Amino acid sequence: MFNLKEYGTSVKTEMLAGFTTFLTMVYIVIVNPIILSDAGVPFDQVFTATIIATVVGTLWMALSANYPIAIAPGMGLNAYFAYSVVGASENITYEVAFSAVFIAGVIFIILSLTPFRKQLIEAIPLNLKNGITAGIGLFIAFIGLRMTGIITDHPTNLVTLGDLHSSSVLLSLAGLAITLILMSLNVHGALFIGMIATGFIAYLTGQLSFDNGFTSLPTLPEGIIVSNPFEALSDVWTHSLYAVVFSFLLVTIFDTTGTMIGVAKQAGLMKGNEMPRARKALLSDSIAATVGSMFGTSPTSAYIESSAGVAAGGRTGLTALVVAVLFGFTAFFGPTVAAVSGIAAITAPALIIVGSLMMGAISEIKWNEIDEAFPAFLVILSMPLTSSIATGIALGFITYPLMKIVKGKTKDVHPFVYLFAVLFFYQLFFLGAH
């Protein structure tokens, strides 16, 4: 089924690779519920929904596309959901926001079945793609620093350095140091192991306790949140969430496609510039995003952590199958995850480090060309300063074609970008940014 001989691998190698990928990305079952609970979504709901979306997407990737790539709710998109969509307006409840995720997922499924997806990806300037990735990284790291008190509010300068003697800050710094040491030594699963080590320190110092035990049956307190596609569409229409849907769609498409191609290249699975079974692979993400929104989690994405499994020898969908099974098993450890999630210092180092890794895209920006550099710079700067990923994307898309027009390079801009610029301008100046 997985053609192991054809890809020069074995069951043992694939299982080891799957376990490696799982260790590197299992932090999401702790971090995602913490972020989305800030939007009012019950912790247990997000925990279970995160696992459902991960299992559905990764199983599809394993059994249909036969790639060693895992799917799970994306970092950055969860922050956008919690702080820029739900947090931006009292009228936008998390139920309404999940309707926007659902519609974006359905559109993504349709696009994944048509050539339009490829045209859309090719239309967006590379520098804007890199700027979006770096901006999201900066925003995530900023959230991690604020969660722990390393950075706190300041009446004049907005933010300032927090109390370095507080137990939360000291625990965060210890966790950050441990995780960075593990990553420097190329230890697989460094983020997860760092969390375990930080949690152990928190337990020894009395900051962490397991009053509700360690295991329980998974629950969905809110049941199915989005069940009627027409109601979901009505929510988007009523609250004018077009830009939100577009932002979810845009970031998911680029993030997923870029990650899939990167991991496939690393595994030697590309054929020239083409990715075999690309349509099936992209469907895994779009289906997972749609299903995840129904149960209560933000959009999914292909995980770059899959590269750790590839480095361990993973070449087929059997690696992804192992990841899906392990995530399913994790569903029974809700109380343990809930206890750990109550201590921000345990999970914040992962946010800060993931943010730093995403900032790597900044090196790909053409800084010596002002018409390319400034729009990307504006994206990166505005995301953390406005606490809105969508606003950052919008400002970049508005500025980019304007700069090109001034430089006399109107033909260098794809018609889609001009269309997006008009839509974003209308959203920002007439509908208000979300």
GROMACS .gro file of C-alpha atoms in nm:
model
  434
    1MET     CA    1   0.000   0.000   0.000
    2PHE     CA    2   0.278   0.243   0.092
    3ASN     CA    3   0.529   0.100  -0.163
    4LEU     CA    4   0.806   0.082   0.097
    5LYS     CA    5   1.050  -0.105  -0.131
    6GLU     CA    6   1.002   0.148  -0.410
    7TYR     CA    7   1.100   0.430  -0.174
    8GLY     CA    8   1.389   0.236  -0.019
    9THR     CA    9   1.254   0.227   0.334
   10SER     CA   10   1.121  -0.025   0.590
   11VAL     CA   11   0.842  -0.056   0.845
   12LYS     CA   12   1.089  -0.003   1.132
   13THR     CA   13   1.234   0.312   0.973
   14GLU     CA   14   0.890   0.456   0.897
   15MET     CA   15   0.767   0.392   1.252
   16LEU     CA   16   1.074   0.558   1.400
   17ALA     CA   17   1.024   0.853   1.165
   18GLY     CA   18   0.658   0.880   1.265
   19PHE     CA   19   0.745   0.883   1.634
   20THR     CA   20   1.008   1.151   1.568
   21THR     CA   21   0.762   1.375   1.383
   22PHE     CA   22   0.504   1.323   1.659
   23LEU     CA   23   0.750   1.430   1.930
   24THR     CA   24   0.844   1.746   1.742
   25MET     CA   25   0.485   1.865   1.691
   26VAL     CA   26   0.281   1.727   1.983
   27TYR     CA   27   0.330   2.062   2.158
   28ILE     CA   28   0.035   2.185   1.948
   29VAL     CA   29  -0.215   1.990   2.165
   30ILE     CA   30  -0.103   2.208   2.459
   31VAL     CA   31  -0.040   2.541   2.285
   32ASN     CA   32  -0.346   2.548   2.059
   33PRO     CA   33  -0.605   2.512   2.339
   34ILE     CA   34  -0.426   2.782   2.541
   35ILE     CA   35  -0.441   3.033   2.255
   36LEU     CA   36  -0.798   2.956   2.148
   37SER     CA   37  -0.924   2.956   2.507
   38ASP     CA   38  -0.833   3.326   2.508
   39ALA     CA   39  -1.114   3.361   2.254
   40GLY     CA   40  -1.356   3.195   2.495
   41VAL     CA   41  -1.352   2.846   2.343
   42PRO     CA   42  -1.365   2.579   2.620
   43PHE     CA   43  -1.024   2.418   2.670
   44ASP     CA   44  -1.152   2.059   2.641
   45GLN     CA   45  -1.333   2.148   2.318
   46VAL     CA   46  -1.018   2.281   2.151
   47PHE     CA   47  -0.803   1.995   2.286
   48THR     CA   48  -1.029   1.731   2.134
   49ALA     CA   49  -1.092   1.932   1.814
   50THR     CA   50  -0.716   1.977   1.766
   51ILE     CA   51  -0.667   1.602   1.779
   52ILE     CA   52  -0.965   1.530   1.550
   53ALA     CA   53  -0.839   1.775   1.286
   54THR     CA   54  -0.483   1.639   1.313
   55VAL     CA   55  -0.592   1.275   1.284
   56VAL     CA   56  -0.830   1.342   0.991
   57GLY     CA   57  -0.577   1.547   0.792
   58THR     CA   58  -0.277   1.327   0.863
   59LEU     CA   59  -0.469   1.005   0.788
   60TRP     CA   60  -0.580   1.149   0.453
   61MET     CA   61  -0.219   1.243   0.379
   62ALA     CA   62  -0.106   0.891   0.473
   63LEU     CA   63  -0.369   0.683   0.296
   64SER     CA   64  -0.449   0.899  -0.008
   65ALA     CA   65  -0.136   1.101  -0.089
   66ASN     CA   66   0.126   0.864   0.062
   67TYR     CA   67   0.353   1.140   0.194
   68PRO     CA   68   0.539   1.150   0.530
   69ILE     CA   69   0.379   1.487   0.609
   70ALA     CA   70   0.164   1.561   0.914
   71ILE     CA   71  -0.130   1.805   0.928
   72ALA     CA   72  -0.239   1.997   1.239
   73PRO     CA   73  -0.384   2.336   1.341
   74GLY     CA   74  -0.135   2.600   1.231
   75MET     CA   75   0.061   2.829   1.459
   76GLY     CA   76  -0.011   3.189   1.368
   77LEU     CA   77  -0.355   3.110   1.235
   78ASN     CA   78  -0.468   3.022   1.589
   79ALA     CA   79  -0.331   3.355   1.716
   80TYR     CA   80  -0.505   3.536   1.431
   81PHE     CA   81  -0.832   3.362   1.520
   82ALA     CA   82  -0.810   3.444   1.892
   83TYR     CA   83  -0.669   3.796   1.890
   84SER     CA   84  -0.747   3.949   1.550
   85VAL     CA   85  -1.088   3.801   1.468
   86VAL     CA   86  -1.265   3.723   1.797
   87GLY     CA   87  -1.060   3.970   2.002
   88ALA     CA   88  -1.112   4.258   1.758
   89SER     CA   89  -1.488   4.295   1.801
   90GLU     CA   90  -1.749   4.219   2.068
   91ASN     CA   91  -1.990   4.119   1.791
   92ILE     CA   92  -1.766   3.838   1.666
   93THR     CA   93  -1.811   3.531   1.886
   94TYR     CA   94  -1.592   3.226   1.846
   95GLU     CA   95  -1.890   3.043   1.690
   96VAL     CA   96  -1.910   3.309   1.418
   97ALA     CA   97  -1.532   3.296   1.368
   98PHE     CA   98  -1.548   2.917   1.323
   99SER     CA   99  -1.807   2.977   1.050
  100ALA     CA  100  -1.543   3.185   0.868
  101VAL     CA  101  -1.290   2.903   0.911
  102PHE     CA  102  -1.545   2.654   0.777
  103ILE     CA  103  -1.620   2.864   0.466
  104ALA     CA  104  -1.245   2.914   0.407
  105GLY     CA  105  -1.200   2.537   0.434
  106VAL     CA  106  -1.476   2.465   0.183
  107ILE     CA  107  -1.328   2.719  -0.061
  108PHE     CA  108  -0.986   2.560  -0.007
  109ILE     CA  109  -1.131   2.217  -0.096
  110ILE     CA  110  -1.277   2.361  -0.417
  111LEU     CA  111  -0.951   2.539  -0.505
  112SER     CA  112  -0.753   2.221  -0.436
  113LEU     CA  113  -0.960   2.047  -0.704
  114THR     CA  114  -0.902   2.317  -0.967
  115PRO     CA  115  -0.604   2.480  -1.144
  116PHE     CA  116  -0.699   2.814  -0.979
  117ARG     CA  117  -0.506   2.720  -0.665
  118LYS     CA  118  -0.181   2.700  -0.860
  119GLN     CA  119  -0.253   3.032  -1.035
  120LEU     CA  120  -0.327   3.200  -0.702
  121ILE     CA  121  -0.002   3.080  -0.548
  122GLU     CA  122   0.198   3.196  -0.849
  123ALA     CA  123   0.025   3.536  -0.848
  124ILE     CA  124   0.136   3.639  -0.498
  125PRO     CA  125   0.481   3.804  -0.496
  126LEU     CA  126   0.746   3.595  -0.324
  127ASN     CA  127   0.854   3.885  -0.105
  128LEU     CA  128   0.503   3.925   0.033
  129LYS     CA  129   0.488   3.552   0.108
  130ASN     CA  130   0.816   3.578   0.299
  131GLY     CA  131   0.700   3.893   0.474
  132ILE     CA  132   0.378   3.723   0.588
  133THR     CA  133   0.569   3.425   0.727
  134ALA     CA  134   0.820   3.646   0.911
  135GLY     CA  135   0.547   3.878   1.041
  136ILE     CA  136   0.348   3.589   1.184
  137GLY     CA  137   0.667   3.459   1.348
  138LEU     CA  138   0.728   3.795   1.514
  139PHE     CA  139   0.368   3.812   1.632
  140ILE     CA  140   0.379   3.460   1.781
  141ALA     CA  141   0.705   3.533   1.965
  142PHE     CA  142   0.557   3.857   2.099
  143ILE     CA  143   0.255   3.664   2.233
  144GLY     CA  144   0.488   3.416   2.404
  145LEU     CA  145   0.688   3.694   2.570
  146ARG     CA  146   0.372   3.865   2.699
  147MET     CA  147   0.209   3.542   2.821
  148THR     CA  148   0.489   3.485   3.069
  149GLY     CA  149   0.544   3.842   3.183
  150ILE     CA  150   0.889   3.875   3.024
  151ILE     CA  151   0.729   4.171   2.846
  152THR     CA  152   0.452   4.370   3.018
  153ASP     CA  153   0.233   4.671   2.941
  154HIS     CA  154   0.376   5.021   2.983
  155PRO     CA  155   0.162   5.340   3.001
  156THR     CA  156   0.396   5.541   2.777
  157ASN     CA  157   0.595   5.300   2.563
  158LEU     CA  158   0.315   5.041   2.531
  159VAL     CA  159   0.545   4.756   2.640
  160THR     CA  160   0.849   4.718   2.861
  161LEU     CA  161   1.063   4.451   3.028
  162GLY     CA  162   0.879   4.263   3.303
  163ASP     CA  163   0.988   4.157   3.651
  164LEU     CA  164   1.280   3.921   3.596
  165HIS     CA  165   1.249   3.797   3.955
  166SER     CA  166   0.892   3.666   3.920
  167SER     CA  167   0.845   3.288   3.929
  168SER     CA  168   0.675   3.287   3.587
  169VAL     CA  169   0.958   3.475   3.416
  170LEU     CA  170   1.229   3.263   3.582
  171LEU     CA  171   1.052   2.941   3.482
  172SER     CA  172   1.008   3.071   3.124
  173LEU     CA  173   1.375   3.162   3.094
  174ALA     CA  174   1.475   2.820   3.229
  175GLY     CA  175   1.246   2.649   2.977
  176LEU     CA  176   1.376   2.865   2.695
  177ALA     CA  177   1.737   2.785   2.786
  178ILE     CA  178   1.671   2.409   2.810
  179THR     CA  179   1.485   2.399   2.477
  180LEU     CA  180   1.749   2.606   2.296
  181ILE     CA  181   2.026   2.380   2.426
  182LEU     CA  182   1.836   2.073   2.302
  183MET     CA  183   1.778   2.236   1.962
  184SER     CA  184   2.144   2.336   1.938
  185LEU     CA  185   2.233   1.970   1.996
  186ASN     CA  186   1.985   1.869   1.719
  187VAL     CA  187   1.774   1.662   1.959
  188HIS     CA  188   1.453   1.544   1.788
  189GLY     CA  189   1.147   1.660   1.977
  190ALA     CA  190   1.338   1.944   2.146
  191LEU     CA  191   1.025   2.160   2.181
  192PHE     CA  192   0.825   1.882   2.346
  193ILE     CA  193   1.112   1.760   2.565
  194GLY     CA  194   1.175   2.122   2.668
  195MET     CA  195   0.810   2.146   2.778
  196ILE     CA  196   0.842   1.824   2.980
  197ALA     CA  197   1.159   1.950   3.150
  198THR     CA  198   1.001   2.288   3.227
  199GLY     CA  199   0.690   2.114   3.358
  200PHE     CA  200   0.907   1.899   3.585
  201ILE     CA  201   1.074   2.210   3.728
  202ALA     CA  202   0.730   2.368   3.777
  203TYR     CA  203   0.613   2.054   3.959
  204LEU     CA  204   0.917   2.051   4.188
  205THR     CA  205   0.870   2.420   4.272
  206GLY     CA  206   0.500   2.378   4.348
  207GLN     CA  207   0.376   2.575   4.047
  208LEU     CA  208   0.225   2.270   3.876
  209SER     CA  209  -0.014   2.013   4.024
  210PHE     CA  210  -0.231   1.737   3.878
  211ASP     CA  211  -0.544   1.764   4.093
  212ASN     CA  212  -0.769   1.605   3.829
  213GLY     CA  213  -0.549   1.305   3.756
  214PHE     CA  214  -0.366   1.228   3.432
  215THR     CA  215  -0.611   1.055   3.197
  216SER     CA  216  -0.978   1.075   3.099
  217LEU     CA  217  -1.207   1.007   2.806
  218PRO     CA  218  -1.200   1.288   2.544
  219THR     CA  219  -1.497   1.526   2.554
  220LEU     CA  220  -1.659   1.793   2.335
  221PRO     CA  221  -1.849   2.021   2.579
  222GLU     CA  222  -1.997   2.230   2.294
  223GLY     CA  223  -2.065   1.935   2.063
  224ILE     CA  224  -2.043   2.022   1.692
  225ILE     CA  225  -2.005   2.402   1.665
  226VAL     CA  226  -2.057   2.440   1.288
  227SER     CA  227  -2.308   2.197   1.141
  228ASN     CA  228  -2.503   2.399   0.883
  229PRO     CA  229  -2.307   2.535   0.582
  230PHE     CA  230  -2.582   2.787   0.504
  231GLU     CA  231  -2.574   2.926   0.859
  232ALA     CA  232  -2.196   2.952   0.833
  233LEU     CA  233  -2.227   3.144   0.505
  234SER     CA  234  -2.490   3.368   0.666
  235ASP     CA  235  -2.253   3.444   0.957
  236VAL     CA  236  -1.978   3.548   0.719
  237TRP     CA  237  -2.220   3.766   0.519
  238THR     CA  238  -2.386   3.927   0.822
  239HIS     CA  239  -2.057   4.020   0.992
  240SER     CA  240  -1.872   4.111   0.669
  241LEU     CA  241  -1.596   3.859   0.737
  242TYR     CA  242  -1.481   3.839   0.374
  243ALA     CA  243  -1.130   3.962   0.454
  244VAL     CA  244  -1.109   3.717   0.744
  245VAL     CA  245  -1.203   3.425   0.516
  246PHE     CA  246  -0.955   3.549   0.255
  247SER     CA  247  -0.677   3.583   0.515
  248PHE     CA  248  -0.738   3.231   0.647
  249LEU     CA  249  -0.737   3.102   0.290
  250LEU     CA  250  -0.431   3.298   0.181
  251VAL     CA  251  -0.206   3.205   0.474
  252THR     CA  252  -0.319   2.840   0.473
  253ILE     CA  253  -0.259   2.795   0.100
  254PHE     CA  254   0.090   2.947   0.104
  255ASP     CA  255   0.197   2.792   0.430
  256THR     CA  256   0.075   2.446   0.337
  257THR     CA  257   0.205   2.450  -0.020
  258GLY     CA  258   0.545   2.585   0.083
  259THR     CA  259   0.581   2.331   0.361
  260MET     CA  260   0.472   2.037   0.146
  261ILE     CA  261   0.715   2.127  -0.131
  262GLY     CA  262   0.997   2.184   0.119
  263VAL     CA  263   0.946   1.849   0.294
  264ALA     CA  264   0.898   1.665  -0.037
  265LYS     CA  265   1.225   1.813  -0.167
  266GLN     CA  266   1.407   1.708   0.150
  267ALA     CA  267   1.273   1.354   0.111
  268GLY     CA  268   1.371   1.343  -0.257
  269LEU     CA  269   1.009   1.292  -0.362
  270MET     CA  270   0.985   1.579  -0.612
  271LYS     CA  271   0.993   1.510  -0.985
  272GLY     CA  272   1.163   1.817  -1.128
  273ASN     CA  273   0.953   2.112  -1.013
  274GLU     CA  274   0.640   1.901  -0.985
  275MET     CA  275   0.507   1.739  -0.669
  276PRO     CA  276   0.340   1.406  -0.754
  277ARG     CA  277  -0.011   1.361  -0.608
  278ALA     CA  278  -0.012   1.730  -0.512
  279ARG     CA  279  -0.391   1.755  -0.540
  280LYS     CA  280  -0.446   1.468  -0.295
  281ALA     CA  281  -0.188   1.617  -0.058
  282LEU     CA  282  -0.355   1.959  -0.061
  283LEU     CA  283  -0.695   1.801  -0.004
  284SER     CA  284  -0.569   1.658   0.324
  285ASP     CA  285  -0.520   2.008   0.462
  286SER     CA  286  -0.841   2.156   0.326
  287ILE     CA  287  -1.052   1.866   0.455
  288ALA     CA  288  -0.882   1.883   0.796
  289ALA     CA  289  -0.947   2.259   0.817
  290THR     CA  290  -1.314   2.211   0.734
  291VAL     CA  291  -1.365   1.924   0.979
  292GLY     CA  292  -1.160   2.100   1.249
  293SER     CA  293  -1.376   2.413   1.229
  294MET     CA  294  -1.689   2.203   1.285
  295PHE     CA  295  -1.554   2.074   1.616
  296GLY     CA  296  -1.375   2.390   1.731
  297THR     CA  297  -1.023   2.459   1.610
  298SER     CA  298  -0.854   2.714   1.384
  299PRO     CA  299  -0.728   2.627   1.031
  300THR     CA  300  -0.484   2.344   0.982
  301SER     CA  301  -0.155   2.344   0.794
  302ALA     CA  302   0.115   2.103   0.683
  303TYR     CA  303   0.379   2.095   0.958
  304ILE     CA  304   0.740   2.178   0.882
  305GLU     CA  305   0.822   1.955   1.182
  306SER     CA  306   0.754   1.669   0.940
  307SER     CA  307   1.109   1.735   0.815
  308ALA     CA  308   1.237   1.582   1.142
  309GLY     CA  309   1.068   1.255   1.049
  310VAL     CA  310   1.209   1.275   0.698
  311ALA     CA  311   1.555   1.327   0.847
  312ALA     CA  312   1.496   1.008   1.047
  313GLY     CA  313   1.424   0.819   0.723
  314GLY     CA  314   1.051   0.868   0.666
  315ARG     CA  315   0.956   0.850   0.298
  316THR     CA  316   0.596   0.728   0.278
  317GLY     CA  317   0.250   0.767   0.423
  318LEU     CA  318   0.329   0.503   0.685
  319THR     CA  319   0.520   0.774   0.873
  320ALA     CA  320   0.209   0.994   0.870
  321LEU     CA  321  -0.010   0.699   0.974
  322VAL     CA  322   0.206   0.648   1.284
  323VAL     CA  323   0.174   1.020   1.366
  324ALA     CA  324  -0.207   1.003   1.337
  325VAL     CA  325  -0.228   0.696   1.564
  326LEU     CA  326  -0.007   0.858   1.830
  327PHE     CA  327  -0.218   1.178   1.826
  328GLY     CA  328  -0.530   0.965   1.868
  329PHE     CA  329  -0.372   0.806   2.175
  330THR     CA  330  -0.293   1.154   2.314
  331ALA     CA  331  -0.668   1.231   2.329
  332PHE     CA  332  -0.690   1.034   2.653
  333PHE     CA  333  -0.445   1.260   2.838
  334GLY     CA  334  -0.667   1.570   2.854
  335PRO     CA  335  -0.626   1.635   3.231
  336THR     CA  336  -0.247   1.623   3.201
  337VAL     CA  337  -0.248   1.869   2.912
  338ALA     CA  338  -0.499   2.096   3.093
  339ALA     CA  339  -0.278   2.110   3.404
  340VAL     CA  340   0.032   2.191   3.201
  341SER     CA  341  -0.152   2.454   2.996
  342GLY     CA  342  -0.237   2.645   3.313
  343ILE     CA  343   0.129   2.741   3.346
  344ALA     CA  344   0.209   2.983   3.060
  345ALA     CA  345   0.583   2.951   3.124
  346ILE     CA  346   0.576   2.586   3.012
  347THR     CA  347   0.441   2.657   2.665
  348ALA     CA  348   0.565   3.011   2.596
  349PRO     CA  349   0.924   2.905   2.509
  350ALA     CA  350   0.779   2.697   2.222
  351LEU     CA  351   0.594   3.004   2.090
  352ILE     CA  352   0.908   3.218   2.107
  353ILE     CA  353   1.124   2.957   1.933
  354VAL     CA  354   0.866   2.876   1.662
  355GLY     CA  355   0.846   3.252   1.604
  356SER     CA  356   1.221   3.274   1.560
  357LEU     CA  357   1.219   2.986   1.310
  358MET     CA  358   0.945   3.154   1.104
  359MET     CA  359   1.150   3.476   1.102
  360GLY     CA  360   1.403   3.293   0.885
  361ALA     CA  361   1.193   3.390   0.582
  362ILE     CA  362   1.316   3.748   0.626
  363SER     CA  363   1.648   3.654   0.468
  364GLU     CA  364   1.473   3.576   0.137
  365ILE     CA  365   1.336   3.931   0.097
  366LYS     CA  366   1.502   4.159  -0.162
  367TRP     CA  367   1.599   4.437   0.078
  368ASN     CA  368   1.799   4.625  -0.186
  369GLU     CA  369   1.484   4.693  -0.395
  370ILE     CA  370   1.259   4.944  -0.216
  371ASP     CA  371   0.946   4.849  -0.413
  372GLU     CA  372   0.992   4.489  -0.295
  373ALA     CA  373   1.132   4.559   0.051
  374PHE     CA  374   0.894   4.820   0.190
  375PRO     CA  375   0.565   4.627   0.143
  376ALA     CA  376   0.726   4.322   0.310
  377PHE     CA  377   0.863   4.543   0.588
  378LEU     CA  378   0.517   4.692   0.644
  379VAL     CA  379   0.368   4.342   0.674
  380ILE     CA  380   0.629   4.234   0.928
  381LEU     CA  381   0.607   4.553   1.135
  382SER     CA  382   0.230   4.592   1.142
  383MET     CA  383   0.135   4.238   1.245
  384PRO     CA  384   0.271   4.257   1.604
  385LEU     CA  385   0.206   4.633   1.641
  386THR     CA  386  -0.161   4.611   1.539
  387SER     CA  387  -0.210   4.262   1.689
  388SER     CA  388  -0.362   4.166   1.356
  389ILE     CA  389  -0.224   3.928   1.096
  390ALA     CA  390  -0.501   4.029   0.854
  391THR     CA  391  -0.411   4.398   0.883
  392GLY     CA  392  -0.047   4.317   0.807
  393ILE     CA  393  -0.145   4.118   0.499
  394ALA     CA  394  -0.382   4.393   0.386
  395LEU     CA  395  -0.124   4.672   0.418
  396GLY     CA  396   0.128   4.466   0.224
  397PHE     CA  397  -0.115   4.393  -0.059
  398ILE     CA  398  -0.222   4.757  -0.082
  399THR     CA  399   0.133   4.895  -0.075
  400TYR     CA  400   0.293   4.647  -0.318
  401PRO     CA  401   0.107   4.744  -0.638
  402LEU     CA  402   0.125   5.115  -0.547
  403MET     CA  403   0.505   5.092  -0.520
  404LYS     CA  404   0.524   4.906  -0.851
  405ILE     CA  405   0.309   5.169  -1.024
  406VAL     CA  406   0.540   5.447  -0.898
  407LYS     CA  407   0.842   5.252  -1.023
  408GLY     CA  408   0.680   5.205  -1.364
  409LYS     CA  409   0.655   4.827  -1.321
  410THR     CA  410   0.279   4.788  -1.354
  411LYS     CA  411   0.315   4.483  -1.578
  412ASP     CA  412   0.519   4.301  -1.309
  413VAL     CA  413   0.210   4.280  -1.088
  414HIS     CA  414  -0.039   3.997  -1.145
  415PRO     CA  415  -0.402   4.110  -1.200
  416PHE     CA  416  -0.500   3.909  -0.891
  417VAL     CA  417  -0.277   4.131  -0.675
  418TYR     CA  418  -0.451   4.446  -0.803
  419LEU     CA  419  -0.785   4.282  -0.724
  420PHE     CA  420  -0.670   4.187  -0.372
  421ALA     CA  421  -0.539   4.541  -0.317
  422VAL     CA  422  -0.880   4.692  -0.397
  423LEU     CA  423  -1.061   4.440  -0.177
  424PHE     CA  424  -0.826   4.496   0.117
  425PHE     CA  425  -0.845   4.875   0.076
  426TYR     CA  426  -1.224   4.859   0.088
  427GLN     CA  427  -1.210   4.629   0.393
  428LEU     CA  428  -0.968   4.850   0.590
  429PHE     CA  429  -1.112   5.190   0.513
  430PHE     CA  430  -1.485   5.119   0.482
  431LEU     CA  431  -1.562   4.801   0.673
  432GLY     CA  432  -1.296   4.834   0.944
  433ALA     CA  433  -1.006   4.592   1.000
  434HIS     CA  434  -1.073   4.265   1.180
   0.00000   0.00000   0.00000
